[in-house]
Amino acid sequence: MAINFNLNDLQAFRAVAELSSFRKAADALHVSQPAFSRRIEKLEEALGVRLLERTTRRVSLTSVGRDFDRKVQQLLDDLDQTLLGIRGVAGTRMGEVTIACVPSTVYYYLSQVISRYHERYPKIRVKVFDASANDVLSVVSRGEADFGLNFVGSQETDIDFTPLLEERFVAACRRDHPLAKKRRVTWTELAAYDYISVSKVSGNRLLLDQALSNLPGRPQSIYETQHVTTMLG
């Protein structure tokens, strides 16, 4: 059975137990007296017991209230120590973070970020899952990675996607290729030459196929590779 009260209610109880006055306790917590009274009422209703005896002059603890007060005080003290401990161990924090990403992000961006992160948190272990865009999306969706660096996934309803940068697709060719001296090349011009692309399992291929689906005369690749680095070679 769920007990319907929160940390604010416990802090209100501790304040009135210590000060023996609703007015002084409300002032100490910077809340109005009606709002403060409601916190105490909610706590007593949730526990099903009377914790305080109220008179026109003072407030005192019932026998159940005195026992509860000792336990709440210990609980709040332990919570304070825990929070202070967490704040104080930034330099010695231990743990593990898993990052899923396409391989190019590791080479161009992530290695420098991880280096700076390690200087700040030397005891946190970083695991990098470098894979295709589709695999990166899958492991993030399944919760196997804390976050991912990817160029697909913005349409997934269960994933928050934040753009970090934009890059252009380019045509890569040898320096002695007839198209090498052109500053801009159309897809129709590319169609006149042998064309290499990554396979359909690649996120890059997915984006290109979607963008060019209605383009007449689009180039058809005669070679396919699994990875961009293989294609460049």
C-alpha atoms as one frame of an Amber mdcrd trajectory, in Angstrom:
protein
   0.000   0.000   0.000   1.396   3.410  -0.988   1.786   5.984   1.795   0.848
   9.409   0.523   3.321  11.871   2.027   6.653  13.335   0.985   9.885  14.845
   2.274   8.299  18.278   2.778   5.757  16.741   5.156   8.490  15.068   7.200
  10.456  18.307   7.405   7.330  20.123   8.574   6.799  17.541  11.304  10.397
  17.856  12.486  10.115  21.636  12.593   6.978  21.676  14.729   8.369  18.930
  16.977  11.462  21.031  17.599   9.785  24.450  17.942   6.462  23.357  19.552
   4.636  25.976  17.508   2.902  25.854  14.139   3.542  29.560  13.539   7.280
  29.372  14.313   7.681  26.163  12.300   5.844  27.664   9.302   8.061  30.761
   9.464  11.183  28.593   9.673  10.187  26.742   6.503   8.996  29.932   4.747
   5.469  28.664   4.086   2.071  30.007   5.113   0.528  28.615   8.293  -2.492
  27.070   6.470  -0.159  25.310   4.020   1.993  24.136   6.924  -1.037  22.793
   8.809  -2.102  20.904   5.708   1.281  19.161   5.558   0.871  17.901   9.114
  -2.711  16.819   8.486  -1.657  14.941   5.351   1.092  13.154   7.249  -1.237
  12.099  10.072  -3.909  10.987   7.601  -1.393   8.918   5.666  -0.092   7.213
   8.826  -3.517   6.861  10.413  -2.319   8.121  13.817  -2.219  11.388  15.751
   1.346  12.649  16.063   0.694  15.994  17.783  -1.463  17.282  20.626  -2.629
  20.827  19.948  -3.764  23.356  22.568  -4.349  27.081  22.329  -0.913  27.732
  23.846   1.440  25.042  22.590   1.919  21.907  20.526   3.304  18.683  21.993
   4.105  15.211  20.683   1.960  12.196  21.410   3.709   9.005  22.525   3.542
   7.750  18.940   4.769  11.140  17.767   7.834  11.007  20.027   8.846   7.628
  18.661   8.175   8.768  15.099  10.177  11.954  15.696  13.304   9.978  16.648
  13.043   7.884  13.502  12.356  10.868  11.230  15.291  12.765  12.710  17.589
   9.827  12.013  16.179   9.465   8.512  16.680  13.146   7.655  20.179  13.159
   9.163  21.111  10.112   7.076  19.682  11.785   3.958  21.698  14.950   4.608
  24.890  12.938   5.033  24.187  11.008   1.848  23.608  14.168  -0.184  26.704
  15.835   1.239  28.706  12.725   0.434  27.486  12.674  -3.147  28.402  16.330
  -3.622  31.836  15.790  -2.150  32.974  12.842  -4.239  32.974  14.399  -7.703
  36.707  13.815  -8.021  36.533  10.221  -6.776  33.193   9.231  -8.257  33.074
   5.673  -9.492  30.778   4.057 -11.996  30.301   3.329 -15.661  28.756   5.121
 -18.616  28.009   3.499 -21.974  27.995   5.602 -25.132  26.687   4.240 -28.419
  27.876   6.032 -31.546  28.734   5.720 -35.202  32.528   5.218 -35.613  33.166
   8.587 -37.287  32.043  10.468 -34.169  34.717   8.729 -32.100  37.462   9.749
 -34.494  36.386  13.351 -35.052  34.705  14.388 -31.792  34.287  11.866 -29.001
  37.936  11.045 -28.251  38.636  14.614 -27.112  35.478  14.729 -25.002  36.313
  11.433 -23.299  39.816  12.675 -22.550  38.486  15.781 -20.776  35.830  13.728
 -18.989  38.470  11.315 -17.700  40.478  14.193 -16.246  37.428  15.319 -14.305
  36.114  11.878 -13.308  39.126   9.534 -13.396  37.365   6.576 -11.751  34.389
   6.405 -14.085  34.751   3.718 -16.735  33.601   4.710 -20.219  32.387   2.034
 -22.629  32.042   2.984 -26.292  29.722   0.917 -28.480  30.765   1.940 -31.997
  28.455   0.475 -34.616  26.156   1.303 -37.499  23.508   3.983 -37.081  20.739
   1.377 -36.913  22.557  -0.597 -34.211  23.211   2.586 -32.218  19.514   3.407
 -32.357  18.609  -0.106 -31.220  20.875  -0.229 -28.163  19.709   3.203 -26.980
  16.077   2.199 -27.478  16.639  -1.000 -25.462  18.374   0.909 -22.650  21.705
  -0.842 -23.187  23.478   2.522 -23.648  23.043   5.687 -21.610  22.885   7.791
 -24.763  23.941   7.695 -28.401  25.552   9.901 -31.047  23.772   9.228 -34.298
  22.264  10.736 -37.428  19.042   8.699 -37.474  16.362   8.351 -34.835  14.696
  11.753 -34.736  11.361  10.147 -35.653  11.416   7.659 -32.769   8.672   8.605
 -30.284  10.370   7.020 -27.253  13.752   8.728 -27.751  14.675  12.371 -27.156
  16.751  13.581 -30.103  18.813  16.795 -29.850  20.668  18.055 -32.969  24.332
  18.840 -32.230  25.666  19.778 -35.687  24.910  19.555 -39.390  27.136  18.054
 -42.099  26.791  17.859 -45.887  26.957  14.728 -47.979  29.712  14.957 -50.594
  30.844  12.987 -53.622  34.358  11.603 -53.122  36.564  10.845 -56.128  40.224
  10.651 -57.126  42.006  13.912 -57.947  42.428  12.814 -61.572  38.688  12.079
 -61.999  36.801  14.207 -64.606  34.495  15.532 -61.842  37.285  16.443 -59.423
  37.633  20.053 -60.605  33.931  20.819 -60.288  32.759  22.762 -57.234  29.253
  21.302 -57.472  28.047  18.041 -58.997  24.479  16.947 -59.770  23.167  13.439
 -59.301  22.603  13.244 -63.054  26.319  13.920 -63.653  27.255  11.272 -61.110
  25.045   8.742 -62.901  27.451   8.761 -65.856  30.206   7.150 -63.765  30.692
   4.029 -61.703  29.215   4.743 -58.298  30.077   3.109 -54.959  27.694   3.233
 -51.997  27.336   1.709 -48.562  24.885  -1.150 -48.164  21.221  -0.833 -47.261
  21.923  -1.630 -43.600  23.774   1.698 -43.299  22.050   4.742 -41.823  23.710
   6.929 -44.476  22.204   4.787 -47.224  18.778   5.073 -45.575  18.947   8.867
 -45.552  20.120   9.040 -49.165  17.486   6.577 -50.412  14.747   8.591 -48.685
  16.026  11.895 -50.078  16.415  10.580 -53.660  13.364   8.331 -53.848  11.609
  10.539 -56.434  14.706  11.673 -58.338  14.715  10.595 -62.020  18.021   9.347
 -63.388  19.570   8.833 -59.974  22.861   6.876 -60.040  22.702   3.171 -59.303
  25.681   1.830 -57.418  27.657  -1.030 -58.920  29.610  -1.655 -55.687  28.439
  -1.761 -52.085  30.405  -1.876 -48.834  29.412  -2.215 -45.178  31.536   0.683
 -43.910  32.423   4.147 -45.206  36.159   3.617 -44.563  36.090   0.493 -46.738
  34.314   2.405 -49.483  36.919   5.183 -49.437  39.690   2.618 -49.756
